[in-house]
Coordinates of C-alpha atoms and ligand atoms in Angstrom, one line a residue:
M1 CA 0.2 -6.9 32.2
G2 CA 2.8 -5.2 30.1
R3 CA 4.1 -1.9 29.0
V4 CA 3.1 -1.2 25.4
L5 CA 4.3 1.6 23.1
V6 CA 1.6 2.8 20.7
T7 CA 3.5 4.9 18.2
R8 CA 0.6 6.8 16.6
R9 CA -3.0 7.6 17.2
L10 CA -5.5 4.7 16.6
P11 CA -9.2 4.9 15.6
D12 CA -11.7 4.9 18.5
G13 CA -11.9 1.5 20.2
G14 CA -8.6 0.3 18.7
L15 CA -6.9 0.3 22.1
D16 CA -9.7 -1.6 23.9
P17 CA -8.0 -5.0 23.7
L18 CA -5.1 -3.5 25.7
A19 CA -7.2 -2.5 28.7
G20 CA -5.2 -3.0 31.9
H21 CA -1.8 -2.7 30.2
D22 CA 0.5 0.3 30.7
L23 CA 0.3 2.3 27.5
V24 CA 3.0 4.7 26.3
G25 CA 2.5 7.2 23.5
P26 CA 1.5 8.4 21.0
N27 CA 2.8 12.0 20.5
L28 CA 0.0 14.4 21.2
D29 CA 0.2 15.8 17.7
D30 CA 0.4 12.3 16.1
T31 CA 3.9 12.9 14.6
P32 CA 5.9 9.7 14.3
Y33 CA 8.6 9.1 16.9
T34 CA 12.2 9.6 15.8
P35 CA 14.5 6.5 15.4
E36 CA 16.2 7.5 18.7
E37 CA 12.8 7.6 20.5
L38 CA 11.8 4.3 19.0
R39 CA 15.1 2.7 20.2
A40 CA 14.6 4.2 23.7
Y41 CA 11.0 3.0 24.0
A42 CA 12.0 -0.5 22.6
R43 CA 14.3 -0.8 25.6
E44 CA 11.6 -0.2 28.1
C45 CA 8.5 -1.8 26.5
D46 CA 7.3 -5.3 26.2
A47 CA 5.4 -4.6 23.0
I48 CA 5.1 -2.1 20.2
V49 CA 2.0 -1.3 18.2
S50 CA 3.5 0.3 15.1
L51 CA 2.3 1.9 11.9
L52 CA 3.9 1.7 8.4
T53 CA 5.4 5.1 9.0
D54 CA 7.6 3.6 11.8
R55 CA 10.9 2.0 10.8
I56 CA 11.3 -0.9 13.1
D57 CA 14.8 -1.8 12.0
A58 CA 17.6 -3.8 13.4
D59 CA 18.6 -1.0 15.7
V60 CA 15.2 -0.8 17.3
L61 CA 14.9 -4.5 17.6
D62 CA 18.4 -4.9 19.0
A63 CA 17.6 -2.3 21.6
G64 CA 14.5 -4.3 22.6
A65 CA 16.4 -7.5 22.7
Q66 CA 19.3 -6.2 24.7
S67 CA 16.9 -5.2 27.5
G68 CA 15.2 -8.5 27.2
R69 CA 11.8 -6.9 27.4
L70 CA 10.5 -6.6 23.8
R71 CA 8.4 -9.6 22.9
V72 CA 6.0 -8.4 20.1
V73 CA 5.7 -5.8 17.4
A74 CA 2.2 -5.6 15.8
N75 CA 1.9 -3.4 12.7
V76 CA -1.5 -1.8 12.0
A77 CA -1.2 -2.7 8.3
V78 CA -1.1 -5.8 6.2
G79 CA 2.2 -4.7 4.7
Y80 CA 5.3 -5.0 7.0
D81 CA 8.1 -3.8 4.8
N82 CA 8.9 -1.2 7.5
I83 CA 9.9 -4.0 9.9
D84 CA 13.1 -6.1 9.8
V85 CA 11.3 -9.4 10.3
R86 CA 14.5 -11.5 10.0
T87 CA 16.2 -9.6 12.9
A88 CA 12.9 -9.9 14.9
A89 CA 12.9 -13.6 14.4
A90 CA 16.6 -13.9 15.3
H91 CA 15.7 -12.2 18.6
G92 CA 12.6 -14.3 19.2
I93 CA 10.4 -11.2 18.8
T94 CA 7.0 -11.9 17.3
V95 CA 5.8 -9.7 14.4
C96 CA 2.1 -9.4 13.5
N97 CA 0.2 -7.7 10.8
T98 CA -3.5 -7.3 9.8
P99 CA -4.3 -9.6 7.0
G100 CA -7.8 -10.3 5.8
V101 CA -9.6 -7.3 7.3
L102 CA -8.8 -4.7 4.6
D103 CA -8.9 -6.6 1.3
D104 CA -12.3 -5.3 0.1
T105 CA -11.6 -1.7 1.2
T106 CA -8.3 -1.7 -0.5
A107 CA -9.7 -3.3 -3.6
D108 CA -12.4 -0.6 -3.6
T109 CA -9.6 2.0 -3.6
A110 CA -7.8 0.2 -6.5
F111 CA -11.0 0.3 -8.5
L112 CA -11.5 4.0 -7.6
L113 CA -8.1 4.6 -9.2
I114 CA -8.8 2.4 -12.2
L115 CA -12.0 4.3 -12.9
A116 CA -10.6 7.8 -12.1
A117 CA -7.4 7.4 -14.0
S118 CA -9.0 5.8 -17.1
R119 CA -11.7 8.5 -17.2
L120 CA -9.3 11.4 -16.5
A121 CA -11.4 12.4 -13.4
S122 CA -8.7 14.4 -11.7
T123 CA -7.7 16.4 -14.7
A124 CA -11.4 17.2 -15.5
E125 CA -12.2 18.1 -11.8
A126 CA -9.1 20.3 -11.6
D127 CA -10.2 22.2 -14.7
L128 CA -13.7 22.7 -13.2
R129 CA -12.4 23.9 -9.9
T130 CA -9.9 26.4 -11.4
G131 CA -12.4 27.8 -13.9
R132 CA -10.7 26.4 -16.9
W133 CA -13.8 24.5 -17.9
K134 CA -15.8 26.7 -20.3
G135 CA -18.7 24.3 -21.0
W136 CA -19.4 21.0 -22.5
G137 CA -17.6 19.8 -25.6
V138 CA -17.8 16.6 -27.5
T139 CA -14.0 16.2 -27.7
Q140 CA -13.2 17.0 -24.1
Y141 CA -11.7 14.6 -21.5
L142 CA -11.9 11.6 -23.7
G143 CA -10.8 8.7 -21.4
R144 CA -10.5 5.0 -21.9
D145 CA -13.3 2.6 -21.2
V146 CA -12.9 0.4 -18.2
H147 CA -15.8 -1.9 -19.1
G148 CA -14.7 -4.5 -21.6
A149 CA -11.0 -3.7 -21.1
T150 CA -8.3 -6.3 -20.2
L151 CA -7.1 -5.9 -16.6
G152 CA -3.7 -7.3 -15.6
V153 CA -3.6 -7.9 -11.9
V154 CA 0.0 -8.2 -10.6
G155 CA 0.2 -10.1 -7.3
F156 CA -2.7 -12.4 -6.8
G157 CA -3.2 -12.5 -3.0
R158 CA -6.3 -11.6 -1.2
I159 CA -6.4 -8.0 -2.5
G160 CA -5.5 -8.8 -6.0
R161 CA -8.3 -11.4 -6.1
A162 CA -10.8 -8.9 -4.6
V163 CA -9.9 -6.5 -7.5
A164 CA -10.4 -9.3 -10.0
R165 CA -13.8 -10.1 -8.6
R166 CA -14.8 -6.4 -9.1
A167 CA -13.5 -6.5 -12.6
E168 CA -15.8 -9.4 -13.5
G169 CA -18.7 -7.1 -12.7
F170 CA -17.4 -4.5 -15.2
G171 CA -17.2 -7.1 -17.9
M172 CA -13.5 -7.0 -18.0
R173 CA -11.2 -9.7 -19.2
V174 CA -8.9 -10.5 -16.2
L175 CA -5.3 -11.7 -16.5
H176 CA -3.1 -12.2 -13.4
H177 CA 0.5 -12.7 -12.6
A178 CA 2.0 -14.1 -9.4
R179 CA 5.5 -15.5 -8.6
H180 CA 4.1 -19.0 -8.4
S181 CA 1.5 -20.5 -10.8
T182 CA -2.1 -20.2 -9.4
D183 CA -3.2 -22.9 -11.9
E184 CA -6.3 -20.7 -12.4
P185 CA -7.7 -19.3 -15.6
G186 CA -6.1 -16.0 -16.6
Y187 CA -2.7 -16.9 -15.1
V188 CA 0.3 -15.4 -17.0
A189 CA 3.6 -16.7 -15.9
D190 CA 5.6 -14.0 -17.7
L191 CA 5.0 -10.5 -16.3
D192 CA 6.3 -8.9 -19.4
E193 CA 3.7 -10.7 -21.4
L194 CA 0.9 -9.6 -19.1
L195 CA 2.1 -6.0 -19.3
A196 CA 2.0 -6.0 -23.0
A197 CA -1.5 -7.5 -23.2
A198 CA -3.2 -5.4 -20.5
D199 CA -5.2 -2.2 -21.0
I200 CA -5.1 -1.6 -17.3
V201 CA -2.5 -2.9 -14.9
S202 CA -3.2 -3.0 -11.1
L203 CA -0.4 -3.8 -8.7
H204 CA -1.0 -5.9 -5.6
T205 CA 2.4 -7.3 -4.6
P206 CA 4.0 -6.8 -1.2
G207 CA 6.8 -4.2 -0.9
G208 CA 10.4 -4.9 0.1
A209 CA 13.5 -5.9 -1.8
A210 CA 12.0 -8.7 -3.8
T211 CA 9.6 -6.3 -5.7
H212 CA 11.7 -3.1 -5.7
H213 CA 11.2 -1.4 -9.1
L214 CA 9.4 -4.4 -10.4
I215 CA 7.8 -1.9 -12.8
D216 CA 10.9 -0.1 -14.2
A217 CA 11.5 1.9 -17.4
R218 CA 12.0 -1.3 -19.4
R219 CA 8.7 -2.8 -18.3
L220 CA 6.8 0.5 -18.6
A221 CA 8.0 0.5 -22.2
L222 CA 6.3 -2.9 -22.8
M223 CA 2.9 -1.4 -21.9
K224 CA 0.6 -0.1 -24.5
P225 CA 0.7 3.7 -25.0
T226 CA -3.1 3.6 -24.3
A227 CA -2.6 1.7 -21.0
V228 CA -3.3 2.8 -17.5
L229 CA -1.1 1.8 -14.5
V230 CA -2.6 1.7 -11.0
N231 CA -0.5 1.2 -7.8
S232 CA -2.2 0.7 -4.4
A233 CA 0.5 -1.7 -3.1
R234 CA 3.8 -0.1 -2.2
G235 CA 5.5 2.9 -3.9
T236 CA 8.8 1.1 -4.2
V237 CA 7.2 -1.4 -6.6
V238 CA 7.3 1.3 -9.3
D239 CA 10.2 3.4 -10.5
E240 CA 8.4 6.6 -9.9
L241 CA 10.6 8.9 -12.0
A242 CA 10.4 6.5 -15.0
L243 CA 6.6 6.4 -14.7
A244 CA 6.5 10.2 -14.5
E245 CA 8.6 10.5 -17.7
A246 CA 6.4 7.9 -19.5
L247 CA 3.4 10.0 -18.7
H248 CA 5.0 13.3 -19.7
D249 CA 6.1 11.7 -23.0
G250 CA 2.7 10.3 -23.7
R251 CA 4.1 6.7 -23.7
L252 CA 1.4 5.7 -21.2
F253 CA -2.2 7.0 -21.2
A254 CA -2.7 7.5 -17.4
A255 CA -1.8 6.5 -13.9
G256 CA -3.5 6.2 -10.6
L257 CA -1.4 6.1 -7.5
D258 CA -2.1 5.7 -3.8
V259 CA 1.5 4.9 -2.7
Y260 CA 4.9 6.5 -3.3
E261 CA 8.6 5.6 -3.0
R262 CA 9.5 8.1 -0.3
E263 CA 6.2 9.0 1.4
P264 CA 5.2 11.7 2.2
A265 CA 7.6 13.2 -0.4
I266 CA 6.3 13.0 -3.9
E267 CA 8.5 13.0 -7.0
P268 CA 8.1 16.5 -8.5
R269 CA 7.9 15.1 -12.0
L270 CA 5.0 13.0 -10.9
L271 CA 3.2 16.0 -9.5
S272 CA 3.5 17.7 -12.8
A273 CA 2.7 14.7 -14.9
P274 CA -0.5 14.8 -17.0
R275 CA -3.5 12.3 -16.7
T276 CA -2.5 11.3 -13.2
V277 CA -4.6 10.6 -10.1
L278 CA -2.7 10.9 -6.9
L279 CA -4.1 9.8 -3.5
P280 CA -2.4 10.1 -0.1
H281 CA -2.1 6.4 0.8
I282 CA -5.8 5.9 1.7
G283 CA -6.1 2.3 0.5
S284 CA -7.6 0.9 3.7
A285 CA -9.0 4.2 5.0
S286 CA -12.6 3.5 5.9
Q287 CA -13.7 4.0 9.5
A288 CA -14.8 0.4 9.8
T289 CA -11.7 -1.2 8.3
R290 CA -9.1 1.0 10.1
T291 CA -10.9 0.2 13.4
R292 CA -10.7 -3.6 12.5
M293 CA -7.0 -3.3 11.7
A294 CA -6.2 -1.5 15.0
T295 CA -8.2 -4.0 17.0
M296 CA -6.6 -6.9 15.3
A297 CA -3.1 -5.5 16.0
T298 CA -3.8 -4.7 19.7
T299 CA -5.5 -8.1 20.2
A300 CA -2.4 -9.8 18.9
V301 CA -0.3 -7.8 21.4
A302 CA -2.6 -8.8 24.3
T303 CA -2.5 -12.4 23.2
V304 CA 1.4 -12.5 23.1
L305 CA 1.7 -10.8 26.4
A306 CA -0.8 -13.3 27.9
G307 CA 1.5 -16.1 26.7
G308 CA -0.6 -17.1 23.6
T309 CA 0.1 -17.2 19.9
P310 CA -2.0 -14.9 17.6
T311 CA -3.3 -16.1 14.3
N312 CA -1.7 -13.1 12.4
V313 CA 2.0 -13.8 13.0
V314 CA 4.4 -12.9 10.1
T315 CA 7.0 -15.4 9.3
P316 CA 10.3 -14.2 7.8
P317 CA 10.9 -15.0 4.2
Ligands
LIG401 C1 -1.4 -0.3 4.0 O1 -0.8 0.1 3.2 C2 -1.3 -1.6 4.6 O2 -0.3 -2.3 4.3 O3 -2.1 -2.0 5.4

């Protein structure tokens, strides 16, 4: 049995796999621990169940390694750009994530953004709620059709593929880009080419240094002025300020975002940008999926502490 830091509140049932272990945390009001607190807990715990709001950096991992106690960090998320996986590996600390259990829920969110942004749903709803809508008009809220449009999926892992499957049902033409050829119909090796061809672009790459500002001002300028950009991956993949300026200048039709560069801070130019749907990082937020994610992470911790190897181990790049 081990001592396990659980950094934030988990959905009901999420802690069940850790029955019998000595649990530490979370803060009663669910606020994230400070870096100092994380370092202190890393020193005295055998495992950490973290969320993407926790920076498990070299300092935290070094502290866990110095005491010789910390054996596993399990992130309740599929993304793990908040964890320094190289340092963890150097210390022999196992890192786990939650692949496979949130693909469809996250793809649903991407499609929600595709539809809402293309059809100007947030702008129209805001007008209705604030009394600016004075009655039906044939020229009001003219969006872009999703059915029949060309969708460019950037990043063709499990979630990107789940979005592509949904797009088939909408009669869309689907192109996809990935770092390595998929050898599948619709693969476009050159990201610039995909951006220029797509009516709607949906991002599904991991975060981290390799994809930082993958969609920058130059690439935004390659997109059609009638195009829609959707990001439900990681905020850092898009240069947020450049995107906001493109929307303000009418160089891009609309955007749908679930993730931001400096969460929970939102770029003010983005908040004031027209034709923009902004969600507070709810990609995987269904009751069932968040429970599955928590259970998967805590099961991995229990497995490592029992001397086993979980299936969901992250390997450093
Ligand atoms: C959510 O963003 C996740 O990575 O699971």
